[in-house]
Coordinates of C-alpha atoms in Angstrom, one line a residue:
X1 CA 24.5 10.5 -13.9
X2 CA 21.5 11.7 -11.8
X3 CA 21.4 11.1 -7.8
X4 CA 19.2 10.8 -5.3
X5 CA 19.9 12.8 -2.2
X6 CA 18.2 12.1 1.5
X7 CA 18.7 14.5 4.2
X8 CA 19.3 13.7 8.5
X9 CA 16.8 16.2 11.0
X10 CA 16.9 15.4 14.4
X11 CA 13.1 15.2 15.7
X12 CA 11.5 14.1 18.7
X13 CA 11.8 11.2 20.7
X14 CA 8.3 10.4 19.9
X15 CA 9.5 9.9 16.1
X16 CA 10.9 7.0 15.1
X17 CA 14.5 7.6 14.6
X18 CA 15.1 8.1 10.7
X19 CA 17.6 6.2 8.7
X20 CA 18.4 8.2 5.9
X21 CA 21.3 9.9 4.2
X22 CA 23.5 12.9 5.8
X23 CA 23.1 16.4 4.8
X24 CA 24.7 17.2 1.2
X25 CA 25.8 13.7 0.8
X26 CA 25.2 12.5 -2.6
X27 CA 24.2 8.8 -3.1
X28 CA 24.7 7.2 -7.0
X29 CA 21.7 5.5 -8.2
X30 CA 23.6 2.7 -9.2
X31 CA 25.4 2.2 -6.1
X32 CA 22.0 1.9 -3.8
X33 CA 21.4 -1.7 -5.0
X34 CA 21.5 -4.2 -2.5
X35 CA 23.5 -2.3 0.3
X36 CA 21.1 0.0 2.3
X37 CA 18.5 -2.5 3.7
X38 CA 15.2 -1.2 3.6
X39 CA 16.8 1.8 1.7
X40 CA 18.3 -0.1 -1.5
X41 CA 16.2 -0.4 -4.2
X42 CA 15.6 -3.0 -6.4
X43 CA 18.6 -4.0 -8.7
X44 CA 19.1 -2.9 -12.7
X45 CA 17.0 -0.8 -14.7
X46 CA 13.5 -2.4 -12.9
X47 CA 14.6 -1.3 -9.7
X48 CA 16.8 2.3 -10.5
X49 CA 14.6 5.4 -10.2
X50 CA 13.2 6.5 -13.8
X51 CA 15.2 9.8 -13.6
X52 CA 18.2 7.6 -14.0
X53 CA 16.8 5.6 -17.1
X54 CA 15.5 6.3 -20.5
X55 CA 11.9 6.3 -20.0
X56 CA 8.7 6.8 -22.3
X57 CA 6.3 9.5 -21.1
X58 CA 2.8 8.5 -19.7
X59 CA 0.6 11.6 -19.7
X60 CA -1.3 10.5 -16.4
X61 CA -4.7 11.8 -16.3
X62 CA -7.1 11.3 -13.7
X63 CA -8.0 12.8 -10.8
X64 CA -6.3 12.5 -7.9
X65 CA -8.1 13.5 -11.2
X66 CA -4.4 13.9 -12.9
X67 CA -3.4 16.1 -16.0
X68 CA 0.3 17.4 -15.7
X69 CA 2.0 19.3 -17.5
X70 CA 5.5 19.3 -18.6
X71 CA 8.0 22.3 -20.0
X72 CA 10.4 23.8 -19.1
X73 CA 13.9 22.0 -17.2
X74 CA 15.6 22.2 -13.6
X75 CA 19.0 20.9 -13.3
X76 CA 20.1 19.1 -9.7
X77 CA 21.5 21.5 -7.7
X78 CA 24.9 19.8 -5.2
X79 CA 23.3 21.0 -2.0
X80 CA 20.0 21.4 -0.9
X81 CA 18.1 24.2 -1.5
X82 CA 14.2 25.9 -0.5
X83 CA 11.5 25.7 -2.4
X84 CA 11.7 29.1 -3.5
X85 CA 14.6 28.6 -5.8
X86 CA 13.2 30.7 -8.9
X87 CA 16.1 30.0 -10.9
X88 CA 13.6 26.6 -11.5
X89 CA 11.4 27.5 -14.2
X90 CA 7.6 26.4 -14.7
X91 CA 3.6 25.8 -14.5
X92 CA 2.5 24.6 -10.3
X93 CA 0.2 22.5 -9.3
X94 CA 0.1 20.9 -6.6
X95 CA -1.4 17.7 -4.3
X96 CA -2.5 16.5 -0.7
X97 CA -1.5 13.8 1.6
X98 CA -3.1 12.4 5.0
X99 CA -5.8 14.9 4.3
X100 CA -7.3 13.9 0.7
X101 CA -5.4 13.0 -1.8
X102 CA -7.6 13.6 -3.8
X103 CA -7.4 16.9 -6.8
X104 CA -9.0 17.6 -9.4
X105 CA -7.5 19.9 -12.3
X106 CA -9.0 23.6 -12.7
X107 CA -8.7 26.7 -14.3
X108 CA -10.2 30.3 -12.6
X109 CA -11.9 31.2 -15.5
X110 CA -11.8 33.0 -18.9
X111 CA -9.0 35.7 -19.0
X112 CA -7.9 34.7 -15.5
X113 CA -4.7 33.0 -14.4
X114 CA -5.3 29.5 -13.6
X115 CA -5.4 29.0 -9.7
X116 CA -5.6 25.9 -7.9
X117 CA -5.5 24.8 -4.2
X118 CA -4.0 22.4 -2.7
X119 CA -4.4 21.3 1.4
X120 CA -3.0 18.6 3.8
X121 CA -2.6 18.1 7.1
X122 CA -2.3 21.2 8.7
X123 CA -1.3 22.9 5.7
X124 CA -2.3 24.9 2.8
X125 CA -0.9 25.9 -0.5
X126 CA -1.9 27.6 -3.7
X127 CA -0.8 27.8 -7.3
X128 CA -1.6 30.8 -9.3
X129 CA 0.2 30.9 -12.5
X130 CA 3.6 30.3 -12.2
X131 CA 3.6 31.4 -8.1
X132 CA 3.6 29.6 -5.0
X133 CA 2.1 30.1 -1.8
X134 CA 1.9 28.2 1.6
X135 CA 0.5 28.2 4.8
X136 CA -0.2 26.9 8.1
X137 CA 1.4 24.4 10.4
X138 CA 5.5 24.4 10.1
X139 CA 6.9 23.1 12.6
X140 CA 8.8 20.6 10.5
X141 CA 9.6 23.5 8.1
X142 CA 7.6 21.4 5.7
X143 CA 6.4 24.9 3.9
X144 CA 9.4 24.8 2.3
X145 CA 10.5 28.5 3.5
X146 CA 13.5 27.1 3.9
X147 CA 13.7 27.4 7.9
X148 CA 11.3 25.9 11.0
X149 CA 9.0 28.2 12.3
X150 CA 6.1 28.8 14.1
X151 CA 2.8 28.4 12.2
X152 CA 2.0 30.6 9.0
X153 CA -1.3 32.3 9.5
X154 CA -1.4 34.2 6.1
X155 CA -0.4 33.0 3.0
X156 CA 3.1 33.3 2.3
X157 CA 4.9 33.3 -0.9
X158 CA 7.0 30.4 -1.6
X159 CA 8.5 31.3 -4.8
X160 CA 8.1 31.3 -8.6
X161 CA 8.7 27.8 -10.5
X162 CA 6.6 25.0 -12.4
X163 CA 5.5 22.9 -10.9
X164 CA 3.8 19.0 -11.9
X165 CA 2.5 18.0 -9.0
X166 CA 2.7 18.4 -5.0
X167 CA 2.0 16.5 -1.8
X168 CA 1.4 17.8 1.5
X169 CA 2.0 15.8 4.7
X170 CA 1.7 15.9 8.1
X171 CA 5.4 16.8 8.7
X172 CA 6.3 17.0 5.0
X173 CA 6.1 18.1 1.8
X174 CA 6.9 17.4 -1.9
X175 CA 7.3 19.2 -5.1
X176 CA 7.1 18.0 -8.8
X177 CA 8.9 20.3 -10.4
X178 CA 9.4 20.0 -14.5
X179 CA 10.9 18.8 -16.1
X180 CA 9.9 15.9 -13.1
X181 CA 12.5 16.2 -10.3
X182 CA 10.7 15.9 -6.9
X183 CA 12.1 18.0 -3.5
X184 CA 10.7 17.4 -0.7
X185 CA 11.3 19.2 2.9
X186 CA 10.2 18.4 6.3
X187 CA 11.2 16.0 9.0
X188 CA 12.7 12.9 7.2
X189 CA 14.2 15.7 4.3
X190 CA 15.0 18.6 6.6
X191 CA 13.6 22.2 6.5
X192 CA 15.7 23.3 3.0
X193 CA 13.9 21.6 0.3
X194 CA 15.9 18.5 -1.1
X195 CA 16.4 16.6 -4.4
X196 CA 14.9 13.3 -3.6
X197 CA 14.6 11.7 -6.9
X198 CA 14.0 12.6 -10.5
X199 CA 11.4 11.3 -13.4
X200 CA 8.2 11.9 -12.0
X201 CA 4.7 13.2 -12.6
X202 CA 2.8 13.0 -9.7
X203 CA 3.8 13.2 -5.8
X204 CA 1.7 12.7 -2.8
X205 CA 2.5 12.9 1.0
X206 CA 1.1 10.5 3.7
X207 CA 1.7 11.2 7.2
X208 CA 4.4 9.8 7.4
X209 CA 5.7 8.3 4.1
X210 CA 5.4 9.6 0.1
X211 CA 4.5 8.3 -3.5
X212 CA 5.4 9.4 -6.7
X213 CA 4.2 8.2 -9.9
X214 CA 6.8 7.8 -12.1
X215 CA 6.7 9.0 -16.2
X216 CA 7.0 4.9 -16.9
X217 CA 4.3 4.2 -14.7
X218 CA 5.7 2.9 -11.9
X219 CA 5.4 3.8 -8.5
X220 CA 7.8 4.3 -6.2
X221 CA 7.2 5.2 -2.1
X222 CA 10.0 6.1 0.7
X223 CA 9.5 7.0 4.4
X224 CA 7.8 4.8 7.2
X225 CA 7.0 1.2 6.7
X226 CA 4.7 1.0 9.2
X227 CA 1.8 -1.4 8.4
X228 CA 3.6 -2.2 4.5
X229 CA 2.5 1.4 2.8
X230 CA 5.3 1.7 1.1
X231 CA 4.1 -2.0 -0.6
X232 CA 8.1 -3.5 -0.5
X233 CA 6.6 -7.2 0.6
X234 CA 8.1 -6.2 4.1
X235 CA 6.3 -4.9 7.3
X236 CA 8.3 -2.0 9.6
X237 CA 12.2 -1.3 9.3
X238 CA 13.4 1.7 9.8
X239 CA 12.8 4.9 7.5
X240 CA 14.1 5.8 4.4
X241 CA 13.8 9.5 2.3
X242 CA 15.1 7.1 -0.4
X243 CA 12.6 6.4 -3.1
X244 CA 11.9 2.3 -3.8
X245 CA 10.2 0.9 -6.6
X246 CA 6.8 -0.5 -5.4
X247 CA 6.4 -4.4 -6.2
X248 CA 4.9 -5.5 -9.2
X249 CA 2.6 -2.3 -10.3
X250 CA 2.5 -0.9 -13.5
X251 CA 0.8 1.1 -15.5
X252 CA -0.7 3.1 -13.0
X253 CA -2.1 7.4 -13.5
X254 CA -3.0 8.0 -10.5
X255 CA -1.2 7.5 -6.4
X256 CA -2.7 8.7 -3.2
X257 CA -0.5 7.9 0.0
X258 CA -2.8 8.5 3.1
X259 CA -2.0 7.7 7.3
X260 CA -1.4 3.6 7.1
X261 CA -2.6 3.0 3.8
X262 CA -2.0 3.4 0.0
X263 CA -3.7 3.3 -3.1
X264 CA -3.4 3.5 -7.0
X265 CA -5.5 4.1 -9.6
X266 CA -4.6 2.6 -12.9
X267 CA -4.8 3.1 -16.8
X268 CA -7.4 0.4 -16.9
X269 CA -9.4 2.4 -14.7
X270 CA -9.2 -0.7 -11.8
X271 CA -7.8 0.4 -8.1
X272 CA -5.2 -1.4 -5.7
X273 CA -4.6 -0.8 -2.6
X274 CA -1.8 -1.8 -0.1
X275 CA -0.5 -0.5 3.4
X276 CA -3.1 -0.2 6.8
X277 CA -6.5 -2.2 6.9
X278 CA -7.5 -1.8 10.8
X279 CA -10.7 0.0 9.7
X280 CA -11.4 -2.1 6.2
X281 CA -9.8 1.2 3.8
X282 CA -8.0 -1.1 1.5
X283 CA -11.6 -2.0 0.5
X284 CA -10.7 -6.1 0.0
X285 CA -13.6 -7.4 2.7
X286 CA -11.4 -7.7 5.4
X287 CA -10.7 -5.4 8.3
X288 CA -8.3 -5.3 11.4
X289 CA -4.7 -5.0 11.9
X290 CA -4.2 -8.2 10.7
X291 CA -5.2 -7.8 7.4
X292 CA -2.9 -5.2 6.3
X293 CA -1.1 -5.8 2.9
X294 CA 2.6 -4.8 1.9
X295 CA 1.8 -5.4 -1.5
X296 CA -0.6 -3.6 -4.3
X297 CA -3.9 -5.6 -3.3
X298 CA -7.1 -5.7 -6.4
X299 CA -9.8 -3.8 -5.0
X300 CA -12.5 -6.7 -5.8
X301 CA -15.4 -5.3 -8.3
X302 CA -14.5 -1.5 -8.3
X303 CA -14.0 -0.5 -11.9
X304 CA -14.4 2.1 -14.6
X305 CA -12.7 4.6 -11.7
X306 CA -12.0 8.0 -12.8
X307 CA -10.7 9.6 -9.2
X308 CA -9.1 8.1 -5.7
X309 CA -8.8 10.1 -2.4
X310 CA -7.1 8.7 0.8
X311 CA -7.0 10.0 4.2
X312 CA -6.7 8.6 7.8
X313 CA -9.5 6.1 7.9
X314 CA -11.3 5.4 4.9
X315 CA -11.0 6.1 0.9
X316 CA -13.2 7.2 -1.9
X317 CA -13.4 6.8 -5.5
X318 CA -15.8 8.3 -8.6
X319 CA -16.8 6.4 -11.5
X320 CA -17.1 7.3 -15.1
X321 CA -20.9 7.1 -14.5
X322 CA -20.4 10.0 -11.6
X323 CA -21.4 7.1 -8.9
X324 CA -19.6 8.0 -5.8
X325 CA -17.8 5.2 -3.8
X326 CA -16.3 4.5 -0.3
X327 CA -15.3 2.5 2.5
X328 CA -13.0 1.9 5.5
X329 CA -13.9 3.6 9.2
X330 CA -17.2 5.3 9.3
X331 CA -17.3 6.1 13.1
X332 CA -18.1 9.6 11.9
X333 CA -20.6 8.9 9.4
X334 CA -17.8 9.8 6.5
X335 CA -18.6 7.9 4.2
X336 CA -22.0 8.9 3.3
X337 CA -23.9 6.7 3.3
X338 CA -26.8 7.2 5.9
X339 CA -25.2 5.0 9.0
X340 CA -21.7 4.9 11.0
X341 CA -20.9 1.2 9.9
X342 CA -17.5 1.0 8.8
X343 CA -17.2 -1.0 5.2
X344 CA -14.5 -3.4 3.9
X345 CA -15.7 -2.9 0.5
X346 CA -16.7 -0.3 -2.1
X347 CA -20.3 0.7 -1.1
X348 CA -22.6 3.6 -3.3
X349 CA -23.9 6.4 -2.1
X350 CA -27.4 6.0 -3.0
X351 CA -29.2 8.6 -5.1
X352 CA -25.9 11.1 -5.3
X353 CA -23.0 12.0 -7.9
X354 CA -20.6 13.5 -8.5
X355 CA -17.4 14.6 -10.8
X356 CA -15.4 14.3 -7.3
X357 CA -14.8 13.2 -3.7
X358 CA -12.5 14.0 -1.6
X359 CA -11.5 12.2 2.0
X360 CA -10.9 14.0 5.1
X361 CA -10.2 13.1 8.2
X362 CA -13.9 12.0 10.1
X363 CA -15.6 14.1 7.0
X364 CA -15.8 14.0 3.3
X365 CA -16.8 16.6 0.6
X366 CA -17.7 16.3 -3.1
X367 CA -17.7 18.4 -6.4
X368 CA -21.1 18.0 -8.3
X369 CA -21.7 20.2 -10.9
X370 CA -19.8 23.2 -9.4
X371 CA -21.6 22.6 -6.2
X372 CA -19.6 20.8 -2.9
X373 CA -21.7 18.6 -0.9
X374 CA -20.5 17.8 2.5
X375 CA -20.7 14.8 5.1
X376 CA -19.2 13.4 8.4
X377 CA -18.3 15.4 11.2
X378 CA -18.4 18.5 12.2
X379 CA -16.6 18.7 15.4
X380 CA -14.4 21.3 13.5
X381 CA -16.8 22.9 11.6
X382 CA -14.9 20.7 8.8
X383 CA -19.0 20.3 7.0
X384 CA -18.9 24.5 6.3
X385 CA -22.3 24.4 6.8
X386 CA -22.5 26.4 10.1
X387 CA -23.3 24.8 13.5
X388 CA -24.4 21.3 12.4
X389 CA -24.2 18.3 13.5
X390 CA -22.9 15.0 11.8
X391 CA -23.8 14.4 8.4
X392 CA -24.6 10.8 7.7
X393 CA -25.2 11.4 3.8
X394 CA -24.0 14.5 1.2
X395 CA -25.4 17.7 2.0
X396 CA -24.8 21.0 -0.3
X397 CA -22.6 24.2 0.9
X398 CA -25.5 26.7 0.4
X399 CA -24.3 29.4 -2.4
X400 CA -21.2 27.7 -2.6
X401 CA -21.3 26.9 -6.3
X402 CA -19.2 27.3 -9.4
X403 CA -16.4 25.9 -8.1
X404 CA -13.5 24.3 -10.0
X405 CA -11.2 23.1 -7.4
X406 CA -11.1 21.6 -4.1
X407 CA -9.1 19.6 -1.9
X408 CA -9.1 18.8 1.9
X409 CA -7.0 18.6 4.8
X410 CA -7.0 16.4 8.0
X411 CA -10.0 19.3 9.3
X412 CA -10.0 21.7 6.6
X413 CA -11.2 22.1 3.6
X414 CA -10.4 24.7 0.5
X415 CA -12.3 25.3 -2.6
X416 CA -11.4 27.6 -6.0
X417 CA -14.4 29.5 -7.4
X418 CA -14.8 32.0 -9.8
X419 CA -11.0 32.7 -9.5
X420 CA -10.6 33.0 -5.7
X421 CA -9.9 30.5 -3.0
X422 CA -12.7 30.3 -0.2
X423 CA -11.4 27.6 3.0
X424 CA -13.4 26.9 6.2
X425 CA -13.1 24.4 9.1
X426 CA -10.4 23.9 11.5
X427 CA -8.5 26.5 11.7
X428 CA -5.5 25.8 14.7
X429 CA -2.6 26.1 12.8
X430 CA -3.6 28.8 10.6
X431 CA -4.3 27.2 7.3
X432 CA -7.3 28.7 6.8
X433 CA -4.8 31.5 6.1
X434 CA -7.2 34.1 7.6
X435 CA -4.8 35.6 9.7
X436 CA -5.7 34.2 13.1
X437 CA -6.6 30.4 14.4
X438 CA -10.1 30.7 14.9
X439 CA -11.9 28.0 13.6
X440 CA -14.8 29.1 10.4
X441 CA -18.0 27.2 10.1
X442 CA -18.9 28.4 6.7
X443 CA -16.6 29.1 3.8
X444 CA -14.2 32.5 3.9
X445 CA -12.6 34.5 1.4
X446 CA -8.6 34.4 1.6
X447 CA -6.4 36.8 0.3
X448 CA -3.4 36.0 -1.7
X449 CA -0.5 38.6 -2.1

């Protein structure tokens, strides 16, 4: 029978105390039913964790642009372990959390091995072949070295495995490794990476709480509550690193968990969204904190979606047509669309497309054509267009082109192209991976091992 293991990591008094399970201790699927509060899952085979069910697989495509892969097989292990465990076999790839959630699959080129890059938070990581690397901000041990440290400044192996799928958080991270058993490590799992559920595809890590998209198609979140993210029907409680099945969504490819908000993109190519609404990012017309949802919520009109990003205040999708859409906060002109209105619905960018957009914090970018186009702020130099100021609509990176991957952070963004990974922006934690903390206004060149 397959468990589910939580972990207990004493944080600051700041944090909201966590309510999860001790260290080692093994909790049976069957047995979380209807004793653990906020922690029990839903009862029988709708409410167990598809890693303890016989399950169909759903190839998930998308982008959070999704195409996984799965091979290989990785066997529980009784305690926890790091993410460096090599005795795991397998393909990475990886995801992003608060910062975008947004990815798009990529390969470096013709007779290259396939690199990707993934950033979130104050955190980098990149995938090339079968190896790992992280960097940046862990003091939450949330690069999954296995220990807390001070911040990572240069990109640092992780280990050798495959993996599905992975989310970076604020103060954690996940791992889909195949044949679909997500670890996580950080505050709510502790710094040793941890079994946290098995039968996945897809992960992605919020600030605060995750979502993985199960092989079924169901979605199932874990960690705060704050605002109804994890989309139980409930507001608050305390937090859990136990996975629960979110309520009545199905058939979904595609789940970005961002700050105070959630979203989903499903196999009809339609979007709901559920958690945080202060600044309009569920996209359902309304706005303040007392329109929040704790349930998956129709995103009116928005259909024929191909790729969903999710950060702090606002959210953006592509169309099968290449139209780019957002809305939620625009205080920083992030959404691109000429003004700093904020929007409680999907709204076009007028005269622009794209194959990808990606949410950051108070700045956006997008992939068109091999070309990133930028807009927002640039109080960190997050635009990598040198000393600029805001950006109220898409402006290109010049000589940035050819470029297969990209993903963003809270203030940083990272790019692949032409089989090497170029980052730029904020830089205070290191994940830049340069080597120092100094902020970078245009893109830079980092070194892997």
């Amino acid at each position: 029978m397959r468990t589910l293991r939580g972990s207990r990591l004493s944080v600051l008094s700041l944090v909201l105390a966590v309510t999860a399970v001790a260290c080692g201790e093994t909790v049976e699927i069957p047995d979380i039913s209807g004793e653990n509060g906020a922690d029990a899952a839903p009862s029988a085979d709708a409410g167990r964790p598809p890693g303890d069910r016989d399950a169909g697989t759903t190839d998930s495509g998308g982008s959070r642009d999704a195409s996984a892969s799965t091979d290989a097989s990785t066997d529980a292990r009784d305690a926890g372990e790091p993410l460096d465990a090599s005795t795991d076999a397998g393909p990475s790839d990886a995801g992003s959390s608060d910062a975008s959630t947004t990815t798009d699959a990529s390969d470096a080129g013709p007779g290259t091995t396939s690199l990707r890059i993934y950033a979130g938070g104050y955190q980098t990581c990149a995938v090339r072949g079968r190896a790992v690397y992280c960097w940046g901000s862990n003091d939450f041990g949330q690069l999954g070295f296995g220990a807390i440290s001070a911040d990572v400044t240069t990109p640092t192996k992780v280990g050798d495995f495959d993996v599905l799928d992975m989310g970076l958080g604020y103060d954690g991270s996940c791992v889909v490794r195949a044949p679909g058993n997500v670890y996580c490590a950080g505050r709510l799992y502790g710094a040793t990476s941890r079994l946290v559920a098995s039968g996945f595809s897809r992960v992605s890590h919020g600030r605060d709480h995750a979502c993985a998209l199960a092989n079924d198609g169901t979605v199932w979140c874990w960690g705060s509550n704050a605002s109804g993210k994890l989309g139980r029907g409930t507001f608050g409680g305390p937090e859990s690193s136990i996975p629960a099945q979110v309520q009545g969504l199905s058939g979904v490819q595609v789940v970005v968990a961002a700050r105070t908000h959630t979203c989903a993109l499903k196999l009809d190519k339609t979007v709901v969204c559920w958690g945080g609404n202060f600044d309009g990012q569920l996209g359902i017309g309304l706005s303040g904190g007392g329109n929040d949802r704790n349930v998956p919520t129709v995103v009116p009109g928005l259909t024929d979606v191909v790729t969903i990003s999710a950060n702090a205040h606002h959210t953006c999708a592509t169309k099968t047509d290449k139209s780019v859409w957002c809305w939620g906060g625009n205080a920083s002109s992030q959404l691109g669309v000429g003004d700093a209105l904020d929007r409680t619905v999907p709204t076009r960018l007028t005269g622009f497309s794209a194959e990808v957009a990606v949410a950051g914090s108070t700045f956006s970018l997008a992939r068109s054509g091999g070309a990133i186009f930028t807009f927002g702020s640039n109080t960190n130099s997050e635009l990598g267009r040198g000393a600029v100021g805001t950006s109220p609509t898409p402006a290109p990176i010049v000589g940035l082109d050819q470029v297969t991957f990209a993903d963003a952070g809270y203030s940083h963004a990272c790019v692949v192209r032409q089989g090497a990974v170029s980052c730029w922006g904020d830089n205070g934690s290191g994940q830049l991976g340069l080597g120092d903390k100094a902020n970078r206004a245009v893109p830079v060149t980092v070194t892997l091992p």
